[in-house]
Amino acid sequence: MAAGGTAQSRLDKIVMLIAAEMGADVCSCYVMRAGEVLELFATIGLNLDAVHKTRLRVGEGLVGDIAAHARPVALANAPSHPNFAYRPETGEDPFDSFMGVPILRGGRVRGVLAIQHIARRAYDEQDVETLETIAMVVAELVATGELVDNRELQVANDLVLLPSRLDGVSLNRGIAMAMAVLHRPQLTIRQMVADDPELELRRLREAVDSMHSAIDRLLILSGETGGEHHEIIETYRMFATDRGWLSRIREAIRTGLTAEAAVQQVQNDNRARMASVTDSYIRERQLDLDDITNRLLQHLAGRQDKADGGTLPDAFVLVARNLGPAELLDYDSTRLRGLVLEEGAAYSHVAIVARALDIPVVGQCTGVLNRIDPLDFVIVDGDHGQVFVRPAEDITEAFLKSIEVGEERKREFAAARKLESVTRDGVAVRLMLNAGLLIDLPHLHATGADGIGLYRTEIPFMVRHTYPDTAVQKETYAKVLDEAGDKPVTFRTLDVGGDKTLPYFPDLGEENPALGWRAIRIGLDRPAMLRKQLRALLWAASGRDLRLMFPMVAEVSEFLRARRVLDLELRRLEQGGVAPPRDLKVGVMMEVPALLFQLDALLPHIDFMSVGSNDLLQYLFASDRGNPMLNNRYDLLSPAMLSVLRMLVRRCDEAGVQLSLCGEMASRPLDAMALLGCGFRTLSMSPGAFGEIKTMIRSVNVDVLQRFLDSLLGRPDRSLRQHLLAFARDHGVRL
């Protein structure tokens, strides 16, 4: 593969090597042509005059059968097989044994690789596996388009297409259906050595100026809506003006390289230095730098408008290994329906921007670039973290029906938005919004939410390259309060660590980061950070109501220490002549089970409590929620979890402490119904869940539900989900 020469000459060498290594009398390679035709492209052992002349249709002969079903065939007596097709021009009369495997790339049959022996031979599994492994290598050669122009293979229905489902991680919910567009920003550099370094320096300067202007235009566009994605582009702009990076490129040009080669060399050097780095933030910054490097190469090549060219379909799903945020914004958002990434994380810059664009995103989809070809029809299921490639008709119809049902339910839920959130037996339930981005705030009024039950303050910290100062934080929090108006907002203090990293914190390499240095533990160990955030929140809420919540409190003493820091900032505020908040309420997140055994000591000190169901379940069952082996092992609707929640309701009611739940549990109708049965009367959820949760609430009789749930909690079942589903069916609860 690495040798020089034409693709044909390399293929000829490959079949010779395979025959020699496997002791075969014949090795042949058939390549798919347009019209479902397999053409003999190379052979050793058969008549060479048959090369490029012998052709078999898909399904014809043993080779055609392999291509039709995409599975290997191994026969000790091939001529006796009913699918055997004799081609006299090949001279294969003396060969009895036959073994062939499909050449697959991206779930698509690109050809067939076969060996034959004169003597009858029983091929074993190891023989098949060996040839399949070699076929993977041959697939890369076939896919280059040097043997058969890929444009020939893109004719509709001229290929054997294999539907496939790829699993990933949901980074943004929703469903998208469209043709795939592959993001391939890397350019091939043809000329490495420059004749005139001064000319190359001038070209670099002009390309850098052009690139900066283009990024400035992105800044203007993102500034029209504001929010964290604008801050991301600002940070990105700082990378693009980094003097050290540009200086290294200029030095490389002065050594005699072209501008393009110099940019590429500096990128390679950076990647080499970062190769052993495991810190997720550093990897994200390397991605930004790769993005900028590729963008600069595009400007050097005069291809600034690559993403918005007229060749893009009217509707498309973007497929990439990963993206920088500006690269995503290059694409026409009116045509962009979804995003699929081989890498990607929930708090990566591109995921935050994608959520701002409100498109479904599936990340960590391994091998997606090898499984999807340009203009393949794909379905992005952001609700379940799946991607369907070239789906069968029944799959497509099922998703179309799902979309239709979803749209109908959206219309129904929109109509229910203005109705009261009251159960059939007259119990009022407050529905609050979970938010973390400024662009989430319009949902507060659109959903008819009673307020913001959880505002995650960490995202503005995560998208910046330095710690945001007090003034910047104050401005953000003031915008949130302004948008909320007279509706309450509960701010959770900085909850980072684990899978949420900050650029200005070192990677600790913790063995169990979910149990490590995070949330309030960081705030108490770095009191200056906590004080600055609390100061900004108090300033922003001057003369207004403020609700503050501390995350991941494991001991009452931790809450009391955090409260003392808050009191210090209150005194500082008053000494500075700034009016304090009109009404200040302070609470905790119930996430760590240890706090369940300290309620007597805790409840007198807090105004409210909010249950983080995701982490509470994780810690209650010692079950890593990110481990796919444990995804369905423990259930939020288990007797243990529901007993804990019911006990919390009772204890908070007795102490006069407000109680809510703000985890994912509140966003799912059946789970939310169980919460009502436990006694919860305040639920905080994602914007998209409001309609279905309110519809469920208005269809349930809580008194009957509570008595039913009481009868279940003593059962030894691992989950009460089926019992609760049966209750919903029997009592007309709409889920």
XYZ file of C-alpha atoms in Angstrom:
735
model
C 0.000 0.000 0.000
C 2.825 2.390 0.841
C 4.805 1.589 -2.304
C 4.952 3.912 -5.264
C 3.408 3.316 -8.656
C -0.159 3.285 -9.862
C -3.025 1.876 -7.867
C -3.265 -0.964 -10.392
C 0.381 -1.933 -9.952
C -0.028 -1.883 -6.153
C -3.095 -4.099 -6.406
C -1.167 -6.520 -8.623
C 1.569 -6.734 -5.979
C -0.993 -7.237 -3.206
C -2.582 -10.315 -4.833
C 0.877 -11.788 -5.441
C 1.801 -11.297 -1.767
C -1.486 -12.789 -0.547
C -1.045 -15.900 -2.700
C 2.507 -16.340 -1.499
C 1.742 -15.812 2.203
C -1.365 -18.018 2.229
C 0.101 -20.714 -0.016
C -2.702 -20.276 -2.529
C -2.553 -21.256 -6.178
C -4.810 -18.324 -7.099
C -5.565 -14.931 -5.593
C -7.999 -12.612 -7.356
C -9.500 -9.216 -6.629
C -12.850 -8.142 -8.062
C -13.819 -4.465 -7.800
C -17.353 -3.080 -7.917
C -18.296 -1.050 -10.966
C -21.457 0.939 -11.617
C -24.505 -1.174 -12.383
C -23.858 -3.840 -9.725
C -21.024 -5.348 -11.732
C -17.905 -6.960 -10.268
C -14.897 -6.696 -12.536
C -11.754 -8.807 -12.234
C -9.075 -6.195 -11.550
C -6.077 -8.288 -10.542
C -5.114 -11.944 -10.305
C -2.236 -14.318 -9.863
C -2.904 -17.889 -11.016
C -5.757 -17.197 -13.446
C -5.425 -16.134 -17.063
C -4.096 -12.557 -17.062
C -6.006 -11.847 -20.297
C -9.210 -12.098 -18.238
C -8.278 -9.044 -16.144
C -10.714 -6.174 -16.867
C -12.700 -8.508 -19.136
C -14.317 -10.979 -16.769
C -17.374 -9.493 -15.113
C -20.010 -10.920 -12.796
C -23.234 -9.306 -11.717
C -24.012 -9.062 -8.013
C -25.609 -12.383 -7.098
C -23.998 -14.218 -10.034
C -21.542 -16.993 -9.220
C -19.714 -17.396 -5.931
C -18.122 -13.965 -6.186
C -21.484 -12.355 -6.905
C -23.072 -14.254 -3.999
C -20.433 -12.900 -1.601
C -21.134 -9.357 -2.796
C -24.910 -9.797 -2.595
C -24.891 -10.963 1.018
C -21.689 -9.281 2.249
C -20.494 -12.494 3.857
C -17.560 -14.855 3.246
C -17.812 -18.177 1.415
C -15.375 -21.083 1.938
C -15.781 -24.292 -0.077
C -13.628 -27.403 -0.428
C -15.427 -28.356 -3.666
C -16.470 -25.105 -5.316
C -17.591 -26.460 -8.740
C -20.263 -28.579 -7.029
C -21.891 -25.541 -5.406
C -25.169 -24.500 -7.120
C -24.023 -20.870 -7.337
C -20.769 -21.703 -9.083
C -20.475 -19.847 -12.419
C -17.815 -21.034 -14.850
C -15.932 -18.435 -16.886
C -13.778 -20.214 -19.484
C -11.608 -17.153 -20.191
C -10.202 -17.277 -16.648
C -8.743 -20.795 -16.964
C -9.938 -21.777 -13.486
C -10.825 -25.384 -14.441
C -8.206 -27.119 -12.259
C -9.057 -25.280 -9.015
C -11.406 -27.084 -6.657
C -11.236 -25.114 -3.398
C -12.470 -21.531 -3.132
C -12.565 -18.954 -0.360
C -13.751 -15.379 -0.832
C -14.577 -12.418 1.413
C -16.296 -9.094 0.712
C -14.244 -5.911 0.516
C -16.246 -3.598 2.761
C -15.896 0.075 3.497
C -18.460 2.176 5.294
C -20.905 -0.740 5.333
C -20.726 -0.835 1.543
C -19.458 -3.698 -0.630
C -16.601 -2.360 -2.747
C -15.418 -5.671 -4.180
C -14.481 -9.285 -3.422
C -11.119 -10.821 -2.551
C -10.730 -14.565 -3.249
C -8.149 -17.344 -3.123
C -8.265 -20.819 -4.743
C -6.373 -24.082 -4.426
C -6.012 -26.948 -6.879
C -6.323 -29.554 -4.139
C -9.477 -29.802 -2.092
C -8.975 -27.925 1.143
C -11.187 -27.291 4.146
C -10.636 -23.631 5.054
C -10.931 -22.883 8.772
C -12.071 -19.767 10.624
C -8.518 -18.466 10.947
C -8.115 -18.585 7.150
C -11.313 -16.578 6.713
C -10.333 -14.047 9.383
C -6.916 -13.584 7.793
C -8.397 -12.844 4.376
C -11.009 -10.521 5.928
C -8.247 -8.555 7.629
C -6.368 -8.190 4.353
C -9.611 -7.136 2.635
C -9.859 -4.217 5.075
C -6.507 -2.961 3.797
C -7.503 -3.477 0.157
C -10.698 -1.519 0.855
C -8.626 1.598 1.528
C -6.936 1.269 -1.864
C -10.274 0.763 -3.614
C -11.787 3.734 -1.781
C -9.159 6.182 -3.067
C -10.960 6.348 -6.408
C -7.774 5.580 -8.336
C -9.044 2.200 -9.505
C -12.646 3.253 -10.178
C -13.677 6.902 -10.095
C -15.890 7.380 -7.048
C -18.225 9.541 -9.129
C -19.084 6.458 -11.140
C -20.053 4.688 -7.931
C -22.361 7.453 -6.739
C -25.007 6.708 -9.370
C -28.243 6.039 -7.522
C -28.940 2.376 -6.767
C -25.808 1.222 -8.555
C -24.192 -0.170 -5.414
C -24.957 -2.854 -2.896
C -25.823 -0.737 0.130
C -25.903 -2.225 3.584
C -28.085 -0.477 6.129
C -26.336 -0.076 9.459
C -26.904 1.404 12.887
C -24.136 3.206 14.721
C -24.222 3.837 18.454
C -22.909 6.977 20.081
C -23.720 9.433 22.842
C -26.494 12.012 22.657
C -25.034 15.534 22.819
C -28.298 17.232 21.871
C -31.781 15.754 21.566
C -33.938 15.639 18.468
C -34.285 13.705 15.211
C -32.839 14.681 11.821
C -33.196 12.962 8.447
C -31.132 14.127 5.463
C -28.225 13.350 3.153
C -24.761 13.202 4.663
C -22.078 15.791 3.989
C -18.591 14.798 5.136
C -16.466 17.522 6.662
C -12.984 17.172 5.209
C -11.149 20.459 5.733
C -7.620 19.162 5.217
C -5.965 20.211 1.961
C -3.300 18.248 0.107
C -0.129 20.334 -0.145
C 1.553 19.851 -3.504
C 4.499 22.249 -3.257
C 6.718 22.162 -0.192
C 9.756 24.281 -1.145
C 9.511 27.999 -1.932
C 11.628 29.957 -4.401
C 10.863 33.328 -2.820
C 10.449 33.389 0.997
C 9.405 37.055 0.949
C 6.565 36.236 -1.424
C 5.443 33.412 0.892
C 5.541 35.735 3.910
C 3.366 38.208 2.029
C 0.933 35.439 1.072
C 0.786 34.374 4.712
C 0.106 37.921 5.878
C -2.716 38.365 3.372
C -4.257 34.989 4.286
C -4.074 35.776 8.010
C -5.753 39.156 7.452
C -8.465 37.491 5.376
C -8.977 34.814 8.026
C -9.242 37.402 10.809
C -11.846 39.323 8.821
C -13.887 36.162 8.336
C -13.750 35.356 12.061
C -14.764 38.927 12.881
C -17.829 38.442 10.692
C -18.655 35.314 12.696
C -18.297 37.379 15.873
C -20.762 39.942 14.573
C -23.270 37.233 13.639
C -22.937 35.417 16.973
C -23.171 38.719 18.828
C -26.632 39.338 17.427
C -27.996 36.572 19.656
C -25.406 36.826 22.435
C -24.828 33.931 24.766
C -21.965 31.570 25.393
C -21.360 30.677 21.751
C -20.365 34.330 21.205
C -17.829 33.962 24.009
C -16.538 30.786 22.358
C -15.877 32.629 19.087
C -14.122 35.407 21.037
C -11.817 32.815 22.582
C -11.323 31.253 19.154
C -10.357 34.684 17.759
C -7.638 34.939 20.418
C -6.161 31.650 19.196
C -6.152 32.975 15.639
C -4.102 36.010 16.693
C -1.638 34.084 18.850
C 1.772 35.637 18.193
C 3.746 32.533 19.103
C 1.843 30.392 16.605
C 2.209 32.919 13.782
C 5.872 33.517 14.637
C 6.670 29.804 14.336
C 5.001 29.736 10.907
C 7.088 32.707 9.725
C 10.282 31.040 10.969
C 9.417 27.886 9.018
C 8.881 29.962 5.856
C 12.306 31.578 6.289
C 13.859 28.100 6.221
C 12.623 27.733 2.619
C 9.130 26.242 2.971
C 6.023 27.468 1.195
C 3.419 29.159 3.359
C 1.188 26.075 3.202
C 4.031 23.722 4.112
C 5.065 25.968 6.997
C 1.536 26.024 8.409
C 1.374 22.243 8.091
C 4.762 21.767 9.765
C 3.808 23.876 12.776
C 0.546 21.952 13.071
C 2.422 18.639 12.993
C 4.827 19.887 15.658
C 1.939 20.926 17.884
C 0.222 17.585 17.443
C 3.423 15.720 18.279
C 3.838 17.709 21.489
C 0.202 17.100 22.438
C 0.177 13.399 21.543
C 0.785 12.230 25.116
C -1.473 14.805 26.760
C -4.622 13.324 28.314
C -6.145 16.515 29.688
C -9.527 16.986 28.007
C -9.293 20.763 27.975
C -5.879 20.690 26.259
C -7.253 18.274 23.661
C -10.143 20.660 23.054
C -7.684 23.549 22.545
C -5.675 21.431 20.110
C -8.908 20.913 18.196
C -9.433 24.684 18.071
C -5.880 25.096 16.808
C -6.413 22.402 14.157
C -9.563 24.246 13.121
C -7.645 27.529 12.774
C -4.795 25.834 10.927
C -7.159 24.266 8.397
C -8.977 27.564 8.036
C -5.694 29.358 7.312
C -4.806 26.723 4.698
C -8.176 27.322 3.050
C -7.485 31.043 2.894
C -4.026 30.414 1.436
C -5.682 28.266 -1.233
C -8.320 30.921 -1.902
C -11.158 28.666 -0.738
C -12.683 30.715 2.052
C -16.280 29.796 1.258
C -15.831 26.057 1.225
C -18.691 25.287 3.574
C -21.411 27.350 1.933
C -20.801 26.312 -1.629
C -23.674 25.651 -3.958
C -22.857 21.934 -3.996
C -24.419 21.373 -0.558
C -27.855 19.725 -0.541
C -30.867 21.755 0.508
C -30.924 19.736 3.719
C -27.945 17.833 5.089
C -26.437 16.141 8.122
C -22.818 17.069 8.784
C -20.463 14.181 9.595
C -16.991 14.840 11.017
C -14.290 13.399 13.212
C -14.547 16.545 15.248
C -15.035 20.240 14.623
C -13.980 23.568 15.937
C -16.858 25.925 16.749
C -16.124 28.302 13.873
C -16.074 25.425 11.402
C -19.621 24.500 12.361
C -20.751 28.101 11.987
C -19.307 28.109 8.462
C -22.172 25.896 7.318
C -25.527 27.321 6.315
C -27.639 26.795 9.435
C -30.864 26.960 7.418
C -29.863 23.739 5.644
C -27.982 22.024 8.478
C -30.271 19.438 10.065
C -27.977 17.457 12.360
C -24.402 16.682 13.370
C -22.567 13.369 13.848
C -19.085 13.265 15.393
C -16.567 10.469 15.833
C -15.357 12.283 18.929
C -17.082 15.110 20.772
C -18.145 15.613 24.382
C -21.188 17.183 26.011
C -19.269 20.293 27.081
C -17.052 20.686 24.015
C -17.273 24.014 22.241
C -18.862 22.534 19.135
C -21.571 20.825 21.213
C -22.426 24.104 22.930
C -22.676 25.891 19.580
C -24.794 23.034 18.148
C -27.213 23.354 21.047
C -27.380 27.079 20.322
C -28.371 26.180 16.745
C -30.896 23.661 18.132
C -29.780 20.736 15.970
C -29.602 17.064 17.049
C -26.060 15.888 17.795
C -24.659 12.392 18.299
C -21.019 12.205 19.401
C -18.465 9.490 20.175
C -19.764 7.562 17.155
C -16.761 5.324 16.493
C -15.793 4.745 12.856
C -18.535 6.943 11.461
C -16.337 8.429 8.721
C -15.567 4.939 7.456
C -19.219 3.912 7.533
C -20.852 6.894 5.832
C -20.178 8.044 2.288
C -21.075 11.464 0.851
C -24.790 11.893 0.130
C -25.755 8.735 2.008
C -29.188 9.103 3.572
C -28.864 9.098 7.360
C -31.114 9.447 10.379
C -29.678 11.134 13.465
C -31.520 10.001 16.581
C -30.303 12.477 19.171
C -32.839 11.200 21.699
C -31.170 7.790 21.936
C -27.624 8.492 20.673
C -27.963 6.471 17.458
C -27.265 7.040 13.771
C -28.959 4.983 11.042
C -26.989 4.840 7.792
C -28.838 4.046 4.564
C -31.796 2.872 6.671
C -34.221 0.302 5.365
C -37.607 1.570 4.266
C -39.363 0.305 7.390
C -36.863 2.155 9.634
C -37.343 5.382 7.677
C -41.119 5.044 7.827
C -40.973 4.407 11.567
C -38.960 7.580 12.136
C -41.225 9.572 9.839
C -44.198 8.412 11.875
C -42.297 9.227 15.063
C -41.610 12.721 13.765
C -45.265 13.142 12.762
C -46.429 11.951 16.180
C -43.870 14.194 17.812
C -45.076 17.212 15.844
C -48.675 16.422 16.733
C -47.757 16.059 20.397
C -45.860 19.349 20.229
C -48.987 21.044 18.933
C -51.015 19.416 21.669
C -48.492 20.368 24.323
C -48.317 23.921 22.994
C -52.063 24.162 23.455
C -51.689 22.828 27.019
C -48.973 25.367 27.830
C -51.470 27.974 28.991
C -53.454 25.515 31.093
C -52.849 25.203 34.811
C -50.483 22.535 36.071
C -53.033 20.908 38.368
C -53.865 17.230 38.872
C -57.356 15.787 38.458
C -57.876 15.927 42.221
C -56.827 19.575 42.425
C -53.147 19.336 43.497
C -51.020 22.176 42.057
C -47.550 21.301 40.755
C -44.901 23.927 39.998
C -42.940 23.335 36.799
C -39.534 24.999 36.633
C -36.923 25.265 33.873
C -33.379 23.875 33.868
C -31.021 26.286 32.103
C -27.322 26.963 31.704
C -27.023 29.160 28.637
C -28.349 32.615 27.957
C -30.010 31.227 24.850
C -32.083 28.965 27.127
C -33.822 31.946 28.702
C -36.486 32.558 26.025
C -37.831 29.097 26.926
C -38.755 30.462 30.353
C -41.677 32.355 28.858
C -42.329 30.102 25.856
C -42.924 27.070 28.100
C -44.942 28.957 30.702
C -42.475 27.822 33.395
C -42.959 29.119 36.933
C -39.270 30.015 37.114
C -35.774 28.610 36.699
C -35.300 25.760 39.143
C -31.669 25.227 38.186
C -29.308 27.644 36.479
C -25.970 25.937 35.880
C -23.351 28.659 36.265
C -20.379 26.570 35.130
C -20.739 26.820 31.348
C -19.542 30.460 31.057
C -16.504 29.357 33.079
C -15.819 26.434 30.747
C -15.927 28.282 27.427
C -13.316 30.867 28.425
C -9.560 30.421 28.427
C -9.201 32.374 31.699
C -11.311 32.692 34.821
C -14.079 35.255 34.152
C -13.666 38.213 36.478
C -16.370 39.432 38.820
C -17.651 42.105 36.419
C -18.126 39.592 33.602
C -19.929 37.175 35.918
C -22.140 39.938 37.307
C -23.175 40.945 33.777
C -24.175 37.359 32.943
C -26.176 36.830 36.126
C -27.885 40.215 35.746
C -29.012 39.239 32.238
C -30.526 36.045 33.619
C -32.417 37.932 36.326
C -33.536 40.593 33.847
C -34.920 37.956 31.503
C -36.664 36.118 34.345
C -38.419 39.253 35.546
C -40.564 38.436 38.552
C -40.044 34.676 38.211
C -37.603 33.033 40.680
C -34.173 31.830 39.559
C -32.111 29.287 41.508
C -28.413 29.680 40.768
C -26.208 26.665 41.436
C -22.659 27.697 42.274
C -19.754 26.415 40.217
C -20.181 22.665 39.628
C -17.057 21.564 37.772
C -14.735 18.606 37.998
C -15.369 15.070 36.831
C -16.338 15.377 33.155
C -16.538 19.200 33.308
C -13.062 20.694 33.222
C -11.781 24.245 33.420
C -8.890 25.486 31.261
C -7.146 27.117 34.202
C -7.136 23.966 36.321
C -4.584 21.185 35.898
C -5.662 17.704 34.936
C -5.332 15.791 38.190
C -5.507 12.388 36.512
C -8.004 11.219 39.131
C -8.833 7.543 39.039
C -12.452 8.246 39.997
C -13.163 11.846 38.915
C -16.899 11.560 39.705
C -15.862 10.967 43.312
C -13.009 13.425 43.235
C -12.187 17.095 43.558
C -15.272 18.783 42.226
C -18.147 21.202 42.884
C -18.246 22.623 46.435
C -14.985 20.846 47.278
C -13.179 23.060 44.779
C -15.015 26.147 46.039
C -13.991 25.521 49.636
C -10.396 24.702 48.715
C -10.195 27.755 46.436
C -12.229 30.280 48.465
C -11.172 33.201 46.254
C -13.043 31.602 43.334
C -16.131 31.003 45.443
C -16.046 34.518 46.894
C -15.792 36.121 43.450
C -18.756 34.151 42.176
C -20.872 34.882 45.241
C -19.912 38.564 45.044
C -20.997 38.703 41.400
C -24.296 37.003 42.207
C -25.011 39.366 45.111
C -24.185 42.431 43.012
C -26.363 41.224 40.138
C -29.261 40.597 42.545
C -28.987 43.929 44.376
C -32.523 44.893 45.372
C -33.937 41.706 43.837
C -34.700 38.174 45.025
C -31.822 35.681 44.961
C -31.787 31.910 45.419
C -28.362 30.250 45.828
C -27.673 26.530 45.878
C -24.430 24.704 46.706
C -23.752 21.435 44.808
C -22.427 18.080 46.009
C -22.539 18.840 49.703
C -21.560 15.681 51.611
C -21.405 17.082 55.154
C -23.334 19.774 56.971
C -19.999 21.365 57.873
C -19.315 21.941 54.154
C -22.574 23.826 53.776
C -21.859 25.912 56.880
C -18.389 26.833 55.592
C -19.873 27.902 52.253
C -22.571 29.883 54.066
C -19.894 31.735 56.068
C -18.190 32.746 52.805
C -21.546 34.042 51.586
C -22.033 36.028 54.810
C -18.573 37.601 54.352
C -19.563 38.781 50.893
C -22.876 40.131 52.203
C -21.021 42.271 54.743
C -18.586 43.424 52.059
C -21.536 44.404 49.871
C -23.124 46.476 52.628
C -19.819 48.158 53.478
C -19.484 49.143 49.839
C -22.860 50.839 49.938
C -24.504 48.347 47.572
C -28.013 47.247 48.446
C -28.231 43.541 49.303
C -30.725 41.229 47.645
C -34.297 41.973 48.641
C -34.790 38.343 49.667
C -32.028 35.744 49.926
C -32.747 32.021 50.048
C -29.935 29.464 50.397
C -30.129 25.731 49.741
C -28.246 22.573 48.824
C -28.271 19.919 46.151
C -29.119 16.481 47.514
C -26.713 14.287 45.565
C -24.477 12.550 48.112
C -26.221 9.840 50.186
C -24.181 10.712 53.294
C -26.298 13.842 53.653
C -29.406 11.685 54.082
C -28.136 10.707 57.539
C -27.539 14.333 58.603
C -30.959 15.802 57.913
C -31.592 16.682 61.560
C -28.471 18.853 61.527
C -28.942 20.200 57.998
C -32.597 21.173 57.649
C -32.600 23.990 60.250
C -29.886 25.786 58.248
C -31.369 25.723 54.744
C -34.322 27.357 53.017
C -34.693 24.774 50.260
C -33.308 21.544 48.881
C -33.138 20.298 45.296
C -32.551 16.651 44.444
C -30.059 15.905 41.679
C -31.486 12.527 40.702
C -28.701 11.624 38.250
C -25.893 11.798 40.792
C -28.000 10.567 43.718
C -28.774 7.366 41.797
C -25.109 7.005 40.817
C -23.855 7.350 44.363
C -26.705 5.446 45.980
C -25.979 2.316 43.919
C -22.212 2.898 43.463
C -22.933 2.742 39.726
C -21.029 4.844 37.187
C -23.748 6.404 35.062
C -21.300 6.762 32.149
C -20.529 3.029 32.048
C -22.545 1.344 29.249
C -22.282 -1.986 31.091
C -24.362 -0.496 33.911
C -26.751 1.720 31.948
C -29.851 -0.359 32.685
C -28.743 -2.195 35.789
C -30.249 0.164 38.372
C -33.495 2.063 37.964
C -34.633 5.430 39.265
C -37.987 3.725 39.848
C -36.518 1.115 42.189
C -38.047 0.691 45.662
C -34.783 1.923 47.214
C -34.630 5.165 45.229
C -38.328 5.937 45.612
C -38.178 5.223 49.341
C -35.342 7.725 49.714
C -37.295 10.344 47.765
C -40.474 9.809 49.769
C -38.515 10.075 53.019
C -37.000 13.389 51.846
C -40.451 14.768 51.082
C -41.696 13.851 54.546
C -38.669 15.292 56.357
C -38.655 18.544 54.371
C -42.394 19.001 54.898
C -41.939 18.559 58.651
C -39.109 21.120 58.688
C -40.870 23.609 56.411
C -38.095 23.361 53.808
C -39.001 23.725 50.119
C -38.126 20.616 48.095
C -37.762 20.165 44.346
C -36.112 17.772 41.920
C -34.046 19.048 38.993
C -32.505 15.891 37.505
C -33.456 14.104 34.294
C -36.056 12.156 36.247
C -38.334 15.206 36.198
C -38.260 15.338 32.368
C -39.744 11.862 31.791
C -43.509 11.460 32.222
C -43.545 8.074 33.989
C -40.688 9.046 36.311
C -42.338 12.394 37.017
C -45.594 10.584 37.835
C -43.702 8.511 40.401
C -42.308 11.731 41.887
C -45.842 13.048 42.340
C -46.672 9.786 44.109
C -43.695 10.348 46.424
C -45.039 13.793 47.290
C -42.971 16.155 45.117
C -44.830 19.310 44.105
C -42.011 21.188 42.359
C -40.196 19.716 39.343
C -37.477 21.363 37.263
C -36.828 20.106 33.753
C -35.499 20.739 30.255
C -37.605 22.995 27.979
C -38.759 20.212 25.671
C -40.366 18.237 28.496
C -42.919 20.816 29.659
C -45.798 19.843 27.409
C -45.761 16.125 28.108
C -45.169 16.559 31.845
C -48.038 19.042 32.168
C -50.296 16.722 30.146
C -49.425 13.850 32.501
C -50.076 15.990 35.580
C -53.519 17.049 34.380
C -54.521 13.404 33.807
C -53.486 11.860 37.151
C -55.251 11.561 40.497
C -52.452 12.004 43.034
C -54.360 10.658 46.010
C -55.024 7.337 44.263
C -51.433 7.272 42.947
C -49.918 7.780 46.409
C -51.916 4.921 47.933
C -50.882 2.655 45.052
C -47.202 3.575 45.405
C -47.313 3.007 49.173
C -48.388 -0.573 48.481
C -45.372 -1.168 46.248
C -42.398 0.203 48.174
C -41.951 -2.888 50.341
C -41.576 -5.184 47.328
C -38.202 -6.860 46.581
C -38.399 -5.944 42.869
C -35.404 -4.269 41.247
C -37.794 -1.809 39.586
C -41.414 -0.716 39.939
C -41.542 0.643 36.388
C -43.903 -2.000 34.991
C -46.266 -1.654 37.951
C -46.403 2.114 37.454
C -46.980 1.701 33.720
C -49.887 -0.613 34.471
C -51.301 1.982 36.887
C -51.073 4.665 34.198
C -52.895 2.465 31.675
C -55.597 1.466 34.152
C -56.246 5.023 35.350
C -56.021 6.904 32.057
C -52.800 8.742 32.841
C -51.376 10.240 29.658
C -47.670 9.482 29.295
